[in-house]
mmCIF file of C-alpha atoms in Angstrom:
data_model
loop_
_atom_site.group_PDB
_atom_site.id
_atom_site.type_symbol
_atom_site.label_atom_id
_atom_site.label_comp_id
_atom_site.label_asym_id
_atom_site.label_seq_id
_atom_site.Cartn_x
_atom_site.Cartn_y
_atom_site.Cartn_z
ATOM 1 C CA LYS P 177 0.000 0.000 0.000
ATOM 2 C CA ALA P 178 1.279 3.459 -0.901
ATOM 3 C CA TYR P 179 0.341 6.677 0.861
ATOM 4 C CA LYS P 180 0.754 10.319 -0.117
ATOM 5 C CA GLY P 181 1.931 12.754 2.486
ATOM 6 C CA ASN P 182 4.779 14.340 4.321
ATOM 7 C CA PHE P 183 5.413 12.092 7.304
ATOM 8 C CA GLN P 184 7.891 13.166 9.960
ATOM 9 C CA TRP P 185 7.814 9.649 11.409
ATOM 10 C CA VAL P 186 6.314 6.276 10.535
ATOM 11 C CA PRO P 187 2.538 6.853 10.809
ATOM 12 C CA ASP P 188 -0.204 4.635 12.172
ATOM 13 C CA PHE P 189 -1.196 3.133 8.833
ATOM 14 C CA ALA P 190 -4.433 1.709 10.263
ATOM 15 C CA THR P 191 -5.813 5.256 10.390
ATOM 16 C CA LEU P 192 -4.864 6.126 6.791
ATOM 17 C CA LYS P 193 -6.486 5.319 3.463
ATOM 18 C CA PRO P 194 -3.958 4.102 0.861
ATOM 19 C CA ASP P 195 -3.708 5.959 -2.431
ATOM 20 C CA LYS P 196 -2.474 2.844 -4.238
ATOM 21 C CA THR P 197 -2.515 -0.869 -3.496
ATOM 22 C CA GLY P 198 -1.005 -3.842 -5.254
ATOM 23 C CA SER P 199 1.357 -6.783 -5.050
ATOM 24 C CA ILE P 200 5.102 -7.038 -5.537
ATOM 25 C CA ASP P 201 7.537 -9.916 -5.164
ATOM 26 C CA ARG P 202 9.437 -8.371 -2.212
ATOM 27 C CA PRO P 203 9.475 -5.099 -0.261
ATOM 28 C CA ASN P 204 11.141 -2.404 -2.361
ATOM 29 C CA THR P 205 10.646 1.195 -3.420
ATOM 30 C CA ALA P 206 9.996 0.440 -7.098
ATOM 31 C CA VAL P 207 6.306 1.097 -6.422
ATOM 32 C CA ILE P 208 7.085 4.759 -5.700
ATOM 33 C CA ARG P 209 6.726 6.341 -9.112
ATOM 34 C CA ASP P 210 5.275 9.569 -7.780
ATOM 35 C CA SER P 211 7.334 11.647 -5.361
ATOM 36 C CA ASP P 212 4.127 12.362 -3.410
ATOM 37 C CA HIS P 213 3.934 8.741 -2.263
ATOM 38 C CA ASN P 214 6.112 8.960 0.776
ATOM 39 C CA ALA P 215 4.918 6.030 2.850
ATOM 40 C CA LEU P 216 4.668 2.335 2.054
ATOM 41 C CA TYR P 217 3.188 -0.553 4.019
ATOM 42 C CA PHE P 218 4.194 -4.120 3.184
ATOM 43 C CA SER P 219 2.619 -7.182 4.766
ATOM 44 C CA GLY P 220 2.575 -10.897 4.156
ATOM 45 C CA TYR P 221 4.621 -13.883 5.232
ATOM 46 C CA ILE P 222 8.313 -14.591 5.240
ATOM 47 C CA GLN P 223 9.509 -18.171 4.755
ATOM 48 C CA VAL P 224 12.300 -19.146 7.148
ATOM 49 C CA PRO P 225 14.240 -22.211 5.927
ATOM 50 C CA VAL P 226 15.521 -23.616 9.258
ATOM 51 C CA ASP P 227 15.139 -22.991 12.988
ATOM 52 C CA GLY P 228 17.514 -20.388 14.362
ATOM 53 C CA ASP P 229 18.375 -16.814 15.182
ATOM 54 C CA TYR P 230 17.723 -14.502 12.223
ATOM 55 C CA THR P 231 19.185 -11.031 12.005
ATOM 56 C CA PHE P 232 17.338 -8.546 9.817
ATOM 57 C CA PHE P 233 18.973 -5.386 8.475
ATOM 58 C CA LEU P 234 17.292 -2.200 7.233
ATOM 59 C CA ASN P 235 18.807 0.859 5.624
ATOM 60 C CA THR P 236 16.470 3.621 4.447
ATOM 61 C CA ASN P 237 16.636 7.298 3.619
ATOM 62 C CA HIS P 238 14.116 8.356 6.272
ATOM 63 C CA GLY P 239 12.405 5.777 8.483
ATOM 64 C CA ALA P 240 11.112 2.234 8.762
ATOM 65 C CA PHE P 241 9.683 -0.193 11.266
ATOM 66 C CA LEU P 242 9.751 -4.017 11.055
ATOM 67 C CA ARG P 243 7.501 -6.386 12.965
ATOM 68 C CA ILE P 244 7.537 -10.163 12.713
ATOM 69 C CA HIS P 245 4.442 -11.615 14.347
ATOM 70 C CA ASN P 246 3.823 -8.764 16.803
ATOM 71 C CA VAL P 247 7.466 -8.436 17.827
ATOM 72 C CA THR P 248 9.287 -5.212 17.013
ATOM 73 C CA VAL P 249 12.475 -6.389 15.292
ATOM 74 C CA ILE P 250 13.752 -3.029 14.008
ATOM 75 C CA ASP P 251 12.686 0.484 14.984
ATOM 76 C CA GLU P 252 14.321 2.713 12.405
ATOM 77 C CA ASP P 253 12.088 5.640 13.218
ATOM 78 C CA PHE P 254 12.741 7.372 16.543
ATOM 79 C CA GLY P 255 16.125 9.090 16.498
ATOM 80 C CA TYR P 256 17.084 7.500 13.173
ATOM 81 C CA GLU P 257 19.599 9.156 10.845
ATOM 82 C CA GLY P 258 18.728 8.266 7.233
ATOM 83 C CA GLY P 259 21.303 6.117 5.466
ATOM 84 C CA ALA P 260 22.439 4.242 8.590
ATOM 85 C CA GLU P 261 21.833 0.501 8.766
ATOM 86 C CA ARG P 262 19.983 -0.840 11.796
ATOM 87 C CA GLN P 263 19.558 -4.472 12.705
ATOM 88 C CA GLY P 264 17.535 -6.709 14.981
ATOM 89 C CA THR P 265 17.652 -10.412 15.784
ATOM 90 C CA ILE P 266 14.757 -12.774 16.456
ATOM 91 C CA LYS P 267 14.592 -16.522 17.059
ATOM 92 C CA LEU P 268 12.334 -18.210 14.489
ATOM 93 C CA LYS P 269 11.238 -21.760 13.716
ATOM 94 C CA ALA P 270 11.390 -23.052 10.165
ATOM 95 C CA GLY P 271 8.223 -22.098 8.300
ATOM 96 C CA LEU P 272 6.066 -19.070 7.620
ATOM 97 C CA HIS P 273 5.981 -15.978 9.795
ATOM 98 C CA PRO P 274 3.745 -12.919 9.310
ATOM 99 C CA TYR P 275 5.624 -9.670 8.849
ATOM 100 C CA ARG P 276 4.765 -6.003 8.526
ATOM 101 C CA LEU P 277 7.224 -3.466 7.190
ATOM 102 C CA TYR P 278 6.430 0.229 7.393
ATOM 103 C CA TYR P 279 8.495 2.694 5.350
ATOM 104 C CA THR P 280 8.640 6.457 4.881
ATOM 105 C CA SER P 281 10.746 8.680 2.648
ATOM 106 C CA THR P 282 11.026 12.425 2.280
ATOM 107 C CA SER P 283 10.148 14.544 -0.731
ATOM 108 C CA GLY P 284 13.072 15.406 -2.951
ATOM 109 C CA THR P 285 15.195 12.400 -1.972
ATOM 110 C CA LYS P 286 15.691 9.181 -3.878
ATOM 111 C CA PRO P 287 13.796 6.380 -2.112
ATOM 112 C CA LEU P 288 16.027 3.845 -0.368
ATOM 113 C CA LEU P 289 14.910 0.552 1.163
ATOM 114 C CA ASP P 290 17.670 -2.006 1.638
ATOM 115 C CA PHE P 291 16.234 -5.078 3.431
ATOM 116 C CA LYS P 292 18.562 -8.011 4.226
ATOM 117 C CA TRP P 293 18.904 -10.971 6.553
ATOM 118 C CA SER P 294 21.433 -13.424 7.916
ATOM 119 C CA SER P 295 21.531 -16.489 10.156
ATOM 120 C CA SER P 296 24.017 -19.175 11.074
ATOM 121 C CA ASP P 297 23.160 -20.813 7.716
ATOM 122 C CA ILE P 298 22.687 -17.674 5.594
ATOM 123 C CA SER P 299 25.373 -15.069 4.976
ATOM 124 C CA LYS P 300 24.143 -11.480 5.053
ATOM 125 C CA GLN P 301 22.192 -10.935 1.830
ATOM 126 C CA THR P 302 19.142 -9.320 0.313
ATOM 127 C CA ILE P 303 16.152 -11.464 1.215
ATOM 128 C CA PRO P 304 15.188 -13.387 -1.941
ATOM 129 C CA ALA P 305 11.758 -12.842 -3.456
ATOM 130 C CA SER P 306 11.079 -16.569 -3.004
ATOM 131 C CA ALA P 307 11.060 -16.045 0.795
ATOM 132 C CA PHE P 308 8.039 -13.697 0.615
ATOM 133 C CA LEU P 309 4.415 -14.821 0.347
ATOM 134 C CA ARG P 310 1.252 -12.752 0.398
ATOM 135 C CA ASN P 311 -1.147 -15.428 1.565
ATOM 136 C CA ALA P 312 0.117 -18.458 3.459
ATOM 137 C CA LYS P 313 -3.026 -20.536 2.836
ATOM 138 C CA THR P 314 -3.127 -20.251 -0.945
ATOM 139 C CA GLU P 315 0.561 -19.983 -1.754
ATOM 140 C CA HIS P 316 2.088 -22.511 0.625
ATOM 141 C CA GLN P 317 1.128 -26.022 1.549
ATOM 142 C CA ASP P 318 2.490 -27.570 4.753
#
């Protein structure tokens, strides 16, 4: 979902009406074609290959917030300097986990959303599109 506005911090998206909605293969800023769309909300499921501690990394030009289940993994909003990478680690079981990623950018700057992960089995890398699912019931069979 894309939202128009000038957001000083990551807003409460539940109170906003999106200007555009759609589907993409992974969270990225390619959906921002209009400089007035300064907030994005991504949700779905992330497929974790094996049990373990997963570290997620975010680097944006303004602000972001990552939740997996209802756990805050990265708060890149309060006191965040754009362009600095922040990270958070969470223990996850193999399988699907719901995520929500909130993103804001500022007018006049090139959008930046660099979203990576690592674990004991995965070197730090951009999360592959194959790890993201929109609907666990229709796109994944256990």
